[in-house]
PDB file of C-alpha atoms in Angstrom:
ATOM      1  CA  MET O1199      92.116 106.497 126.919  1.00  0.00           C
ATOM      2  CA  THR O1200      88.101 105.933 128.277  1.00  0.00           C
ATOM      3  CA  SER O1201      86.965 107.228 131.247  1.00  0.00           C
ATOM      4  CA  THR O1202      84.235 107.323 132.698  1.00  0.00           C
ATOM      5  CA  LEU O1203      82.214 110.765 131.775  1.00  0.00           C
ATOM      6  CA  PRO O1204      78.360 112.147 133.255  1.00  0.00           C
ATOM      7  CA  LYS O1205      74.996 110.965 132.632  1.00  0.00           C
ATOM      8  CA  PRO O1206      73.129 113.312 130.506  1.00  0.00           C
ATOM      9  CA  THR O1207      71.962 116.535 132.107  1.00  0.00           C
ATOM     10  CA  ALA O1208      69.142 117.279 132.742  1.00  0.00           C
ATOM     11  CA  SER O1209      67.334 120.378 130.395  1.00  0.00           C
ATOM     12  CA  ASN O1210      69.327 117.996 127.520  1.00  0.00           C
ATOM     13  CA  PRO O1211      69.269 114.355 128.177  1.00  0.00           C
ATOM     14  CA  MET O1212      71.012 112.822 124.509  1.00  0.00           C
ATOM     15  CA  ALA O1213      73.957 115.496 125.255  1.00  0.00           C
ATOM     16  CA  HIS O1214      77.379 113.918 126.769  1.00  0.00           C
ATOM     17  CA  THR O1215      79.998 116.098 128.056  1.00  0.00           C
ATOM     18  CA  PHE O1216      83.373 114.741 126.643  1.00  0.00           C
ATOM     19  CA  ALA O1217      86.535 116.051 127.590  1.00  0.00           C
ATOM     20  CA  GLY O1218      84.429 119.514 128.521  1.00  0.00           C
ATOM     21  CA  LEU O1219      82.775 119.213 125.845  1.00  0.00           C
ATOM     22  CA  GLN O1220      78.832 118.611 124.697  1.00  0.00           C
ATOM     23  CA  VAL O1221      77.855 115.462 122.640  1.00  0.00           C
ATOM     24  CA  GLY O1222      74.528 114.777 121.525  1.00  0.00           C
ATOM     25  CA  ALA O1223      72.556 116.256 118.551  1.00  0.00           C
ATOM     26  CA  GLY O1224      74.176 118.670 116.410  1.00  0.00           C
ATOM     27  CA  GLY O1225      77.660 117.709 117.999  1.00  0.00           C
ATOM     28  CA  HIS O1226      80.217 117.163 115.599  1.00  0.00           C
ATOM     29  CA  ASP O1227      80.772 120.847 115.395  1.00  0.00           C
ATOM     30  CA  GLU O1228      82.046 120.489 119.036  1.00  0.00           C
ATOM     31  CA  VAL O1229      84.391 117.506 118.419  1.00  0.00           C
ATOM     32  CA  PHE O1230      85.613 118.470 115.634  1.00  0.00           C
ATOM     33  CA  GLU O1231      87.123 122.193 117.510  1.00  0.00           C
ATOM     34  CA  TYR O1232      87.893 120.176 120.536  1.00  0.00           C
ATOM     35  CA  VAL O1233      90.226 117.440 117.705  1.00  0.00           C
ATOM     36  CA  THR O1234      91.302 119.923 115.745  1.00  0.00           C
ATOM     37  CA  GLY O1235      91.128 123.413 117.401  1.00  0.00           C
ATOM     38  CA  PHE O1236      89.652 124.587 114.601  1.00  0.00           C
ATOM     39  CA  ALA O1237      85.322 126.196 114.323  1.00  0.00           C
ATOM     40  CA  ALA O1238      84.135 123.409 111.084  1.00  0.00           C
ATOM     41  CA  SER O1239      82.394 125.480 109.462  1.00  0.00           C
ATOM     42  CA  SER O1240      86.263 126.769 108.859  1.00  0.00           C
ATOM     43  CA  ALA O1241      87.599 124.068 108.205  1.00  0.00           C
ATOM     44  CA  VAL O1242      84.032 122.796 105.486  1.00  0.00           C
ATOM     45  CA  ALA O1243      85.199 126.539 103.401  1.00  0.00           C
ATOM     46  CA  ILE O1244      88.434 124.736 102.977  1.00  0.00           C
ATOM     47  CA  VAL O1245      87.501 121.955 102.389  1.00  0.00           C
ATOM     48  CA  LEU O1246      85.200 123.008  99.466  1.00  0.00           C
ATOM     49  CA  GLY O1247      87.914 125.581  98.604  1.00  0.00           C
ATOM     50  CA  GLY O1248      90.317 122.562  98.667  1.00  0.00           C
ATOM     51  CA  ASP O1249      93.129 124.493 100.682  1.00  0.00           C
ATOM     52  CA  ALA O1250      93.905 123.988 103.271  1.00  0.00           C
ATOM     53  CA  GLY O1251      96.751 126.319 102.588  1.00  0.00           C
ATOM     54  CA  GLY O1252      97.824 128.673 105.761  1.00  0.00           C
ATOM     55  CA  THR O1253      95.324 128.199 108.193  1.00  0.00           C
ATOM     56  CA  LEU O1254      96.355 126.075 110.241  1.00  0.00           C
ATOM     57  CA  GLU O1255      98.613 126.968 111.426  1.00  0.00           C
ATOM     58  CA  GLY O1256      99.748 125.100 114.052  1.00  0.00           C
ATOM     59  CA  VAL O1257      97.859 122.256 114.200  1.00  0.00           C
ATOM     60  CA  GLY O1258      99.833 118.813 113.674  1.00  0.00           C
ATOM     61  CA  VAL O1259      98.293 115.140 112.140  1.00  0.00           C
ATOM     62  CA  GLY O1260     100.049 114.669 114.611  1.00  0.00           C
ATOM     63  CA  ASP O1261      97.792 116.823 116.701  1.00  0.00           C
ATOM     64  CA  VAL O1262      94.760 115.434 115.239  1.00  0.00           C
ATOM     65  CA  ALA O1263      95.373 112.168 115.165  1.00  0.00           C
ATOM     66  CA  GLN O1264      95.800 112.096 118.716  1.00  0.00           C
ATOM     67  CA  ARG O1265      92.598 113.267 119.864  1.00  0.00           C
ATOM     68  CA  LEU O1266      90.336 111.832 117.378  1.00  0.00           C
ATOM     69  CA  ALA O1267      92.319 109.073 119.643  1.00  0.00           C
ATOM     70  CA  GLU O1268      91.089 110.123 122.696  1.00  0.00           C
ATOM     71  CA  VAL O1269      87.590 110.770 121.326  1.00  0.00           C
ATOM     72  CA  PHE O1270      86.981 107.409 119.485  1.00  0.00           C
ATOM     73  CA  GLY O1271      89.830 105.429 122.531  1.00  0.00           C
ATOM     74  CA  VAL O1272      91.634 103.949 120.807  1.00  0.00           C
ATOM     75  CA  ARG O1273      95.485 103.297 119.750  1.00  0.00           C
ATOM     76  CA  LYS O1274      97.215 106.815 117.418  1.00  0.00           C
ATOM     77  CA  ALA O1275      97.863 104.012 115.024  1.00  0.00           C
ATOM     78  CA  ASP O1276      94.059 103.402 114.357  1.00  0.00           C
ATOM     79  CA  ALA O1277      93.297 106.983 113.752  1.00  0.00           C
ATOM     80  CA  ALA O1278      95.989 107.316 111.670  1.00  0.00           C
ATOM     81  CA  ARG O1279      94.308 105.080 110.136  1.00  0.00           C
ATOM     82  CA  LEU O1280      91.093 106.042 110.154  1.00  0.00           C
ATOM     83  CA  LEU O1281      92.880 109.918 108.975  1.00  0.00           C
ATOM     84  CA  GLY O1282      93.783 108.090 105.267  1.00  0.00           C
ATOM     85  CA  VAL O1283      97.947 108.950 106.725  1.00  0.00           C
ATOM     86  CA  SER O1284     100.316 106.787 108.089  1.00  0.00           C
ATOM     87  CA  GLU O1285     101.783 106.428 111.491  1.00  0.00           C
ATOM     88  CA  SER O1286     104.982 108.561 109.972  1.00  0.00           C
ATOM     89  CA  THR O1287     103.122 111.219 108.879  1.00  0.00           C
ATOM     90  CA  VAL O1288     101.315 111.234 112.125  1.00  0.00           C
ATOM     91  CA  SER O1289     105.627 111.335 113.455  1.00  0.00           C
ATOM     92  CA  ARG O1290     106.761 114.107 110.685  1.00  0.00           C
ATOM     93  CA  GLN O1291     103.511 116.456 112.535  1.00  0.00           C
ATOM     94  CA  SER O1292     102.489 118.176 109.286  1.00  0.00           C
ATOM     95  CA  ARG O1293      99.816 120.588 108.876  1.00  0.00           C
ATOM     96  CA  PRO O1294      96.792 117.929 107.511  1.00  0.00           C
ATOM     97  CA  SER O1295      95.333 118.156 104.662  1.00  0.00           C
ATOM     98  CA  VAL O1296      91.741 118.431 102.575  1.00  0.00           C
ATOM     99  CA  ASP O1297      91.963 115.295 102.670  1.00  0.00           C
ATOM    100  CA  VAL O1298      92.434 114.872 106.214  1.00  0.00           C
ATOM    101  CA  LEU O1299      90.481 117.771 107.691  1.00  0.00           C
ATOM    102  CA  ASP O1300      87.131 115.850 105.130  1.00  0.00           C
ATOM    103  CA  ARG O1301      87.816 112.726 106.953  1.00  0.00           C
ATOM    104  CA  THR O1302      88.113 114.892 110.558  1.00  0.00           C
ATOM    105  CA  LEU O1303      84.558 116.222 109.754  1.00  0.00           C
ATOM    106  CA  THR O1304      83.666 113.089 109.123  1.00  0.00           C
ATOM    107  CA  ALA O1305      85.309 111.410 111.650  1.00  0.00           C
ATOM    108  CA  SER O1306      83.353 113.889 114.247  1.00  0.00           C
ATOM    109  CA  GLU O1307      80.003 114.353 112.629  1.00  0.00           C
ATOM    110  CA  VAL O1308      79.922 110.419 112.849  1.00  0.00           C
ATOM    111  CA  PHE O1309      80.596 109.933 116.595  1.00  0.00           C
ATOM    112  CA  ALA O1310      79.202 112.508 117.793  1.00  0.00           C
ATOM    113  CA  SER O1311      76.031 111.101 115.646  1.00  0.00           C
ATOM    114  CA  VAL O1312      76.093 108.008 117.735  1.00  0.00           C
ATOM    115  CA  ALA O1313      77.294 109.694 121.089  1.00  0.00           C
ATOM    116  CA  ALA O1314      74.323 111.085 121.020  1.00  0.00           C
ATOM    117  CA  VAL O1315      71.967 108.175 120.820  1.00  0.00           C
ATOM    118  CA  LEU O1316      74.701 105.526 123.269  1.00  0.00           C
ATOM    119  CA  GLY O1317      77.154 108.061 125.260  1.00  0.00           C
ATOM    120  CA  PRO O1318      80.638 108.590 124.805  1.00  0.00           C
ATOM    121  CA  ASP O1319      81.692 105.447 125.991  1.00  0.00           C
ATOM    122  CA  GLY O1320      79.055 104.007 124.783  1.00  0.00           C
ATOM    123  CA  ALA O1321      80.189 104.634 121.304  1.00  0.00           C
ATOM    124  CA  ARG O1322      83.128 104.111 121.948  1.00  0.00           C
ATOM    125  CA  ILE O1323      82.122 100.202 121.967  1.00  0.00           C
ATOM    126  CA  TRP O1324      79.714 101.008 118.996  1.00  0.00           C
ATOM    127  CA  PHE O1325      83.411 101.247 116.980  1.00  0.00           C
ATOM    128  CA  ARG O1326      85.256  98.713 117.782  1.00  0.00           C
ATOM    129  CA  THR O1327      82.446  96.248 117.713  1.00  0.00           C
ATOM    130  CA  PRO O1328      82.155  94.155 115.050  1.00  0.00           C
ATOM    131  CA  SER O1329      78.506  93.863 113.652  1.00  0.00           C
ATOM    132  CA  ALA O1330      76.335  91.553 111.566  1.00  0.00           C
ATOM    133  CA  VAL O1331      75.324  94.475 109.527  1.00  0.00           C
ATOM    134  CA  LEU O1332      78.310  95.457 108.690  1.00  0.00           C
ATOM    135  CA  GLY O1333      79.150  91.910 107.129  1.00  0.00           C
ATOM    136  CA  GLY O1334      81.110  91.215 110.838  1.00  0.00           C
ATOM    137  CA  HIS O1335      83.124  94.160 110.559  1.00  0.00           C
ATOM    138  CA  ALA O1336      83.698  96.934 113.188  1.00  0.00           C
ATOM    139  CA  PRO O1337      82.964  99.879 112.138  1.00  0.00           C
ATOM    140  CA  LEU O1338      85.498 102.242 113.049  1.00  0.00           C
ATOM    141  CA  ASP O1339      87.345  99.714 109.868  1.00  0.00           C
ATOM    142  CA  LEU O1340      85.717 100.399 107.729  1.00  0.00           C
ATOM    143  CA  LEU O1341      85.661 104.080 107.891  1.00  0.00           C
ATOM    144  CA  PRO O1342      88.692 104.898 105.938  1.00  0.00           C
ATOM    145  CA  THR O1343      86.837 104.084 102.752  1.00  0.00           C
ATOM    146  CA  ARG O1344      84.585 105.707 101.585  1.00  0.00           C
ATOM    147  CA  THR O1345      82.944 102.720 100.533  1.00  0.00           C
ATOM    148  CA  GLY O1346      82.897 102.252 104.415  1.00  0.00           C
ATOM    149  CA  GLU O1347      81.862 104.792 105.005  1.00  0.00           C
ATOM    150  CA  LYS O1348      78.750 105.059 103.584  1.00  0.00           C
ATOM    151  CA  GLN O1349      77.406 101.524 104.997  1.00  0.00           C
ATOM    152  CA  VAL O1350      78.436 102.731 108.894  1.00  0.00           C
ATOM    153  CA  GLN O1351      76.977 105.860 107.921  1.00  0.00           C
ATOM    154  CA  SER O1352      73.278 104.213 106.552  1.00  0.00           C
ATOM    155  CA  VAL O1353      73.800 102.415 110.650  1.00  0.00           C
ATOM    156  CA  VAL O1354      73.797 105.272 112.353  1.00  0.00           C
ATOM    157  CA  GLU O1355      71.145 107.196 110.442  1.00  0.00           C
ATOM    158  CA  ALA O1356      68.816 103.525 111.295  1.00  0.00           C
ATOM    159  CA  LEU O1357      69.935 103.239 114.848  1.00  0.00           C
ATOM    160  CA  LEU O1358      69.074 108.031 115.275  1.00  0.00           C
ATOM    161  CA  ASN O1359      65.950 106.732 113.456  1.00  0.00           C
ATOM    162  CA  GLY O1360      65.303 104.261 117.094  1.00  0.00           C
ATOM    163  CA  ALA O1361      66.213 100.668 114.306  1.00  0.00           C
ATOM    164  CA  PHE O1362      68.082  98.404 117.901  1.00  0.00           C
ATOM    165  CA  LEU O1363      71.250  97.822 116.347  1.00  0.00           C
TER     166      LEU O1363
END
């Protein structure tokens, strides 16, 4: 599922192209839109309002899981776990819940932040590689829980501030 991606551009050395979108500093909106087909700002309003309602017509959890799997370079089952849903929920193509949208927003933001430093291919490797800083766990294994998510975000923040991890 992974592909060789173009190098950062001269005008934006921190940006990387992924599936036709720019991933760089602040690129989480673009990643989220690629994964869901909806603007991140709309999803934030839905998550804060607590009702996905009819605003997500045409997108299923399976679609979100498939595209998230493509972004992270993992199996669809791994993306389902990241979204906090079962494989059967993914296969039913039900409408994404508020929790799934919230998790997708977080995953998009974290991926874009790491990709801004390491590039998309480097980010994919980083998320799957166990880290001593994370107690020997791979970041992708910790993201499905809120506690693990906080640990990963702390490490990502250090990475963005120039730490070599």
